CSV table of C-alpha atoms in Angstrom, one decimal:
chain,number,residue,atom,x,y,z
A,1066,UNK,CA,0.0,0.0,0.0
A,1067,UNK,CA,1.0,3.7,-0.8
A,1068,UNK,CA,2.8,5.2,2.3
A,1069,UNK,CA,2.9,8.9,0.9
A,1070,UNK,CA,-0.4,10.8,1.4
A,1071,UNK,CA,-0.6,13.0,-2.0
A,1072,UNK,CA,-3.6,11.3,-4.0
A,1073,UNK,CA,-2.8,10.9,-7.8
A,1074,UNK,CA,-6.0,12.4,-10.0
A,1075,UNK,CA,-6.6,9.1,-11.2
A,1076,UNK,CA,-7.2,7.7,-7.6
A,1077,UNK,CA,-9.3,10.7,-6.9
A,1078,UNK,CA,-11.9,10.0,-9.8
A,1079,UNK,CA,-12.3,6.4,-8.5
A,1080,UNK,CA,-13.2,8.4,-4.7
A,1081,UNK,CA,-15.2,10.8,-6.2
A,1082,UNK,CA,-17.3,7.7,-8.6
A,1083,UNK,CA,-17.8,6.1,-5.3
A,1084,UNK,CA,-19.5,8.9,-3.9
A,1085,UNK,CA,-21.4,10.1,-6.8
A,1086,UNK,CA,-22.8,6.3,-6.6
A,1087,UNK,CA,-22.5,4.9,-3.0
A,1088,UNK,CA,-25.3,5.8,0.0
A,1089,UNK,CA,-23.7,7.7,2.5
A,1090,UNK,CA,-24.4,5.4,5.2
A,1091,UNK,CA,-22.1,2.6,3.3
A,1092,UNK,CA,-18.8,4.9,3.4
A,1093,UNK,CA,-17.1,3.3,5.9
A,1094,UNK,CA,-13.9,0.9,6.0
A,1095,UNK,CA,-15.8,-2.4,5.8
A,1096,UNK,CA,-18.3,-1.8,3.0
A,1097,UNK,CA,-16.8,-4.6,0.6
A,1098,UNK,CA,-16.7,-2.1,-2.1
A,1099,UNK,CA,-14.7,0.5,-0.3
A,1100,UNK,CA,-11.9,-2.6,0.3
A,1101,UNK,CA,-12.0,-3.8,-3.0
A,1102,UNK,CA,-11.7,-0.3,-4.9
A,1103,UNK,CA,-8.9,0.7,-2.2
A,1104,UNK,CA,-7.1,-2.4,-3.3
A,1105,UNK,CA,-7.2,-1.7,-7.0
A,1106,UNK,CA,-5.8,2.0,-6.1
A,1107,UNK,CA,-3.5,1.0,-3.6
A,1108,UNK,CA,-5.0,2.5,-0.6
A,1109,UNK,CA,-6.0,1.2,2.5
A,1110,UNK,CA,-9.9,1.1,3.0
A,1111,UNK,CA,-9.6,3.2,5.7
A,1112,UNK,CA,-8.0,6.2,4.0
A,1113,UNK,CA,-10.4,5.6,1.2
A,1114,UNK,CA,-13.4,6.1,3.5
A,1115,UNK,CA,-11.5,9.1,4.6
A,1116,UNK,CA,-11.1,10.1,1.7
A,1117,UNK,CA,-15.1,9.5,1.1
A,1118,UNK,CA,-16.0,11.8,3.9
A,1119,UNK,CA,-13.7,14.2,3.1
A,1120,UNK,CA,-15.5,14.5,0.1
A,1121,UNK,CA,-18.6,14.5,1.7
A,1122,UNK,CA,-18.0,17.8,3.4
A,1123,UNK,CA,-18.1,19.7,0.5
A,1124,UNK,CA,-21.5,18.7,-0.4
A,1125,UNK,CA,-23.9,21.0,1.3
A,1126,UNK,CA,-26.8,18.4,1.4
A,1127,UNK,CA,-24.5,16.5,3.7
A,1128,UNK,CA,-23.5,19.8,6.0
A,1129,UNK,CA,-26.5,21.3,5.9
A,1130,UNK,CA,-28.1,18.3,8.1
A,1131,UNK,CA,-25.5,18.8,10.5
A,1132,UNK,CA,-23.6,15.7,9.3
A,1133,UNK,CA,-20.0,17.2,8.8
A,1134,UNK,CA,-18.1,14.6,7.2
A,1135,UNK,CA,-14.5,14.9,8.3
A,1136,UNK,CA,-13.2,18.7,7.4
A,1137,UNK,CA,-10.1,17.5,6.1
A,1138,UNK,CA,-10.7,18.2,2.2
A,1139,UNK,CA,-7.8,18.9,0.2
A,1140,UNK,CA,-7.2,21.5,-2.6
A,1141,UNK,CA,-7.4,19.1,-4.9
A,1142,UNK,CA,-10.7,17.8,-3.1
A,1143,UNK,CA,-11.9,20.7,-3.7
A,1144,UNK,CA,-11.1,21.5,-7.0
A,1145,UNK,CA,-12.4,18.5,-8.7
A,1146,UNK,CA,-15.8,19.1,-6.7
A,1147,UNK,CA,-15.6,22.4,-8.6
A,1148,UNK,CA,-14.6,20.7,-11.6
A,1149,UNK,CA,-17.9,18.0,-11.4
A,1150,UNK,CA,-20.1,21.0,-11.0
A,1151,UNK,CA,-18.9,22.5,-13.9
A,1152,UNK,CA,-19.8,20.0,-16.5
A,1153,UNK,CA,-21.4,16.6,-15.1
A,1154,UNK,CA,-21.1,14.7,-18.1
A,1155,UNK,CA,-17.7,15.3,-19.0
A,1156,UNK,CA,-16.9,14.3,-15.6
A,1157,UNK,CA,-18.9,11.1,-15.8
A,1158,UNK,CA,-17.4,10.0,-18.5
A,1159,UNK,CA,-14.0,10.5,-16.9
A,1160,UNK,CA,-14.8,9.0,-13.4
A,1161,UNK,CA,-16.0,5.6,-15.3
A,1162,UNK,CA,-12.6,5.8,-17.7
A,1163,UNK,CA,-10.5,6.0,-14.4
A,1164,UNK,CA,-12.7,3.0,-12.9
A,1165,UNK,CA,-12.5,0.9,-16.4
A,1166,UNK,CA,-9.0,1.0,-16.4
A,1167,UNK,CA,-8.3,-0.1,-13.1
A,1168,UNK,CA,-10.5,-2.8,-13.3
A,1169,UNK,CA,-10.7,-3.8,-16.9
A,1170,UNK,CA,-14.1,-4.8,-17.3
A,1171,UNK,CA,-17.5,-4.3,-16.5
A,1172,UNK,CA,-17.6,-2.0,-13.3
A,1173,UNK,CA,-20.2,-3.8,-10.7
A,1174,UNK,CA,-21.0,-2.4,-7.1
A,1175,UNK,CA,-22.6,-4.3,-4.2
A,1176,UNK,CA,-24.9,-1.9,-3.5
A,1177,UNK,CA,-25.9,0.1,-6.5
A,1178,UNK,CA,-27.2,-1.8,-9.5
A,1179,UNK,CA,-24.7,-3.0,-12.1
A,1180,UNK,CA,-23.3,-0.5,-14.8
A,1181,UNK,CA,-25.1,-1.5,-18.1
A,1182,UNK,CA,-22.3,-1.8,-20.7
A,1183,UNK,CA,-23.0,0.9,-24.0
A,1184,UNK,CA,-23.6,-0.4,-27.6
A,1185,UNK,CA,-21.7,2.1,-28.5
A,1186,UNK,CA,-20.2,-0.3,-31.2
A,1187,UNK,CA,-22.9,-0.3,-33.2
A,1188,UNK,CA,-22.1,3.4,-34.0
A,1189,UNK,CA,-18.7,4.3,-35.4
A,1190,UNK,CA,-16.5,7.6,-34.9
A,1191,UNK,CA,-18.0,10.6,-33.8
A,1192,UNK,CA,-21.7,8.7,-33.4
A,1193,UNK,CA,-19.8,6.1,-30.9
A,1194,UNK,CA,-18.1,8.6,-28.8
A,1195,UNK,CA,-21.4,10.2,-28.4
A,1196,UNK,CA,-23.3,7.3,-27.2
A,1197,UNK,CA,-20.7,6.1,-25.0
A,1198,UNK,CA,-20.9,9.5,-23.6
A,1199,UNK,CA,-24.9,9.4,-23.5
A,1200,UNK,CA,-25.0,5.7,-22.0
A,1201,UNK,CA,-22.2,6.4,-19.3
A,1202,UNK,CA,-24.2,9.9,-17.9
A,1203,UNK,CA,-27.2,8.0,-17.8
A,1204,UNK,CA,-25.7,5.4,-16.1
A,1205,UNK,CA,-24.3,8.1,-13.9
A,1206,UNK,CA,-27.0,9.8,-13.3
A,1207,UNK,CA,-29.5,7.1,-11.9
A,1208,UNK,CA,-27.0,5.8,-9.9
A,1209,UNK,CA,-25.9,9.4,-8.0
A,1210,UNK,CA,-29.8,9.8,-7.3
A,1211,UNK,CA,-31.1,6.3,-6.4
A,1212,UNK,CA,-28.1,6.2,-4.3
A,1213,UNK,CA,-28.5,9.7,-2.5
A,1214,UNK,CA,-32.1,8.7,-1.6
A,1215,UNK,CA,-31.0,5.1,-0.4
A,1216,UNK,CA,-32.8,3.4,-3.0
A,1217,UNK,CA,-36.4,4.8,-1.9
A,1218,UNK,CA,-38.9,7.0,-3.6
A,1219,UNK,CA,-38.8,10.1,-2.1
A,1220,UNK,CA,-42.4,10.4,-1.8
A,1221,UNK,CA,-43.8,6.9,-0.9
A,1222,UNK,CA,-40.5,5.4,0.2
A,1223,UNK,CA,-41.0,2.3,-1.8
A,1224,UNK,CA,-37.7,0.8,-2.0
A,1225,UNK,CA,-38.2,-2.0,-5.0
A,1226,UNK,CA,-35.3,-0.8,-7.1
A,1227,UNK,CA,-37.0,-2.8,-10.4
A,1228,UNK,CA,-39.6,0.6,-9.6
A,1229,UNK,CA,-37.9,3.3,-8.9
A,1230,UNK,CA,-36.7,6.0,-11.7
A,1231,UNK,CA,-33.9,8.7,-11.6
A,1232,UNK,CA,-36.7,11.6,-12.7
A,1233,UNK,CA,-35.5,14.6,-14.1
A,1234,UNK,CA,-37.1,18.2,-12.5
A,1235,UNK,CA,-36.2,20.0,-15.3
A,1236,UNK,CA,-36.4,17.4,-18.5
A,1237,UNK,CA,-33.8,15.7,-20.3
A,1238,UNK,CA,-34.8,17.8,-23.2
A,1239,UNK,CA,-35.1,21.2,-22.1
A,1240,UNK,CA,-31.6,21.5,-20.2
A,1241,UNK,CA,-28.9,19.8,-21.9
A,1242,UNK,CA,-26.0,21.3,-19.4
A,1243,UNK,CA,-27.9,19.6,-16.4
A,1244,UNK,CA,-29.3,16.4,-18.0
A,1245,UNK,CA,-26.3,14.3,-16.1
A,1246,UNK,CA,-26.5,16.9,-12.6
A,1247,UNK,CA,-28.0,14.8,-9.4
A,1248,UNK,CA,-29.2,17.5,-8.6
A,1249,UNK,CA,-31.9,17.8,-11.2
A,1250,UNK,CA,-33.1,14.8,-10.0
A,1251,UNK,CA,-35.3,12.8,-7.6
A,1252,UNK,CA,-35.5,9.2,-6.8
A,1253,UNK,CA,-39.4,8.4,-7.5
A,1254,UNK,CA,-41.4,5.4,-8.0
A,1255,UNK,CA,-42.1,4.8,-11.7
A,1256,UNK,CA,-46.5,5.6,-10.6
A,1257,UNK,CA,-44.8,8.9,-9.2
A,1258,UNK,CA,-42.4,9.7,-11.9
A,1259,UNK,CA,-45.0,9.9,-14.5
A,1260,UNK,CA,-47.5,12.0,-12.1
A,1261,UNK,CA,-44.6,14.6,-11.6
A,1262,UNK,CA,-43.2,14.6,-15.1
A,1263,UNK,CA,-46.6,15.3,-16.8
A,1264,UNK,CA,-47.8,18.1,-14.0
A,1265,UNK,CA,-50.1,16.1,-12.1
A,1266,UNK,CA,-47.3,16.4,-9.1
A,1267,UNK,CA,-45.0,19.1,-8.0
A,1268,UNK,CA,-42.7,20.2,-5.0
A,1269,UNK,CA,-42.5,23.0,-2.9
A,1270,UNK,CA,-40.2,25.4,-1.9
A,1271,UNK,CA,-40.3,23.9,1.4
A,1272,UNK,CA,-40.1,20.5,0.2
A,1273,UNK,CA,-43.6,19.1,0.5
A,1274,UNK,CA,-45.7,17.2,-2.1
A,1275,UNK,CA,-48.1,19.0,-3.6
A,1276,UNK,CA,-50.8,17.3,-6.2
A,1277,UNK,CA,-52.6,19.1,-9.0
A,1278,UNK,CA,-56.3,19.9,-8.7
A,1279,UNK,CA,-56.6,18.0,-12.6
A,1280,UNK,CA,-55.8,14.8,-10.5
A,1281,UNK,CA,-57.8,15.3,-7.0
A,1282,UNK,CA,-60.8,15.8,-9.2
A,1283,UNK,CA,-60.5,12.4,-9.7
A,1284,UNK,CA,-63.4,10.3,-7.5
A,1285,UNK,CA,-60.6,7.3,-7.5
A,1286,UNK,CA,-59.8,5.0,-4.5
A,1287,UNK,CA,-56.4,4.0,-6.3
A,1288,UNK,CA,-55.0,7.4,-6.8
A,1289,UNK,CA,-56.5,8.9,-3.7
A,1290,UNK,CA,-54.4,6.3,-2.0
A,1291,UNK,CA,-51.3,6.1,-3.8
A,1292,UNK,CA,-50.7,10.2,-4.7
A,1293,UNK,CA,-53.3,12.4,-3.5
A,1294,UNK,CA,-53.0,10.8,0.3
A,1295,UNK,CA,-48.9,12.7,0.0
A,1296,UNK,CA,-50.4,16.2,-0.6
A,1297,UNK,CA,-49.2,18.0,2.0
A,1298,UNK,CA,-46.4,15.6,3.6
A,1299,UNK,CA,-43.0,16.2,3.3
A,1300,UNK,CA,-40.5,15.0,0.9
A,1301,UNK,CA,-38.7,12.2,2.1
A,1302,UNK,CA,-35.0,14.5,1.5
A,1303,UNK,CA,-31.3,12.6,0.1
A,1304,UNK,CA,-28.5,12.1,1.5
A,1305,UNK,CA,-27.0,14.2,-1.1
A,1306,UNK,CA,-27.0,16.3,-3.8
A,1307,UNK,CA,-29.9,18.1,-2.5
A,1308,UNK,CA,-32.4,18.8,-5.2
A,1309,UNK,CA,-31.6,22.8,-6.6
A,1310,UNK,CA,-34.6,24.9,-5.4
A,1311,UNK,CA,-34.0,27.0,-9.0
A,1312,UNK,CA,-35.0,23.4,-10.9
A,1313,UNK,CA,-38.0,22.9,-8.6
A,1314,UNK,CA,-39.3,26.7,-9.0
A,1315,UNK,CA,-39.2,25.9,-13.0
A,1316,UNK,CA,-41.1,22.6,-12.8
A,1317,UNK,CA,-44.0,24.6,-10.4
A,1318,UNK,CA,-43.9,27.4,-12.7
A,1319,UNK,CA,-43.8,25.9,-16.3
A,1320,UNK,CA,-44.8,22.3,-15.9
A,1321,UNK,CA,-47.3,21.5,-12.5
A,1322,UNK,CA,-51.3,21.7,-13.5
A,1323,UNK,CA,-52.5,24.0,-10.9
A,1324,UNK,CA,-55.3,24.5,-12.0
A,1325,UNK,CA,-58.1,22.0,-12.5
């Protein structure tokens, strides 16, 4: 194992694709991940769950509960949060490069669903890199939201992952620069996801679920028990990446039905 303490970048994007994709509560020494990743980078598990933490201090979902992390983030911590929040894809794309090469395969963590490999080689040049690029952010992208809502919808808490959906607040096809950002996201049931993406659904600026008059003027036992019985409650909030109140304002003010 390394016995200086300077992190190389390489071993920083395989930290910082943990954390994107790993539940808070699972970054510690003896989550099997964390010892087989620090193995492949030649870290101990525990300074990789350090390392984790550290990280995790920079996220304001994380201090803004109270839960500090340890405040030992480094410049170059730092930088390459700056440098995620920049440009998501991009980074996505990196992180999973860094993991690929270390292991050499198809990347698979215990407790986040398996990476999907691209078929990106049914495209050739520029069309391939695109679709890798496409199929690694989406990959991305579920994974950092499922994962900072511990695998549960944020409204009904179910937690069958073969039901739950990375939804976008503001759509995949309105906001290209933060199609890949967690933060655009929220970890709902599929019944859920469709009720928020077409309107029927919305969140509010204190972070309760509200539902559309169009949908209580339903007389319907099913949807009175599985949506309109949430209006009002509060959103069940991540881990991380806290959801931007800016891409929550939009969705209330261009795409929830308030009106009946």
């Amino acid at each position: 194992m390394q016995s200086r303490t300077g992190w190389s970048r390489d071993q920083l994007l395989v930290a910082f694709y943990l954390y994107c994709r790993m539940p808070f509560g699972k970054m510690h020494r003896g989550n099997p991940d964390i010892v087989r990743f620090a193995g492949l980078i030649d870290r101990t598990p525990s300074a990789l769950a350090m390392k984790l933490t550290n990280i995790a201090s920079l996220d304001p979902a994380i201090t803004s509960t109270g839960r500090k992390g340890l405040e030992g983030a480094s410049a170059a911590d730092r930088a390459m949060w700056d440098e995620m929040q920049r440009d998501w894809a991009n980074f996505a794309l990196e992180t999973q490069n860094a993991v690929r090469q270390i292991e050499g395969g198809v990347i698979e963590l215990c407790n986040v669903e398996p990476y999907i490999q691209s078929d990106a080689e049914d495209y050739e040049g520029g069309e391939k890199l695109v679709a890798t690029k496409v199929r690694v952010g989406q990959s991305f992208f579920r994974s950092a939201v499922l994962s900072a809502y511990g695998f549960r919808c944020c409204i009904s808490e179910l937690a069958v992952p073969q039901f739950l959906i990375a939804s976008h607040i503001i759509p995949w096809r309105v906001d290209a620069r933060n199609r890949i950002n967690p933060k655009n996201g929220l970890c709902l049931s599929v019944l859920h996801d469709k009720a928020f993406d077409s309107g029927l659904i919305g969140i509010t600026a204190d972070m309760t679920v509200m539902v559309s008059p169009k949908l209580k003027a339903f007389n319907d036992r099913f949807i009175t028990e599985t949506i309109i019985q949430f209006d009002g409650r509060p959103l069940r909030l991540p881990e991380k990446f806290f959801p931007s109140q800016e891409f929550l304002a939009y969705h209330r003010e261009v795409i929830f039905q308030d009106t009946a």
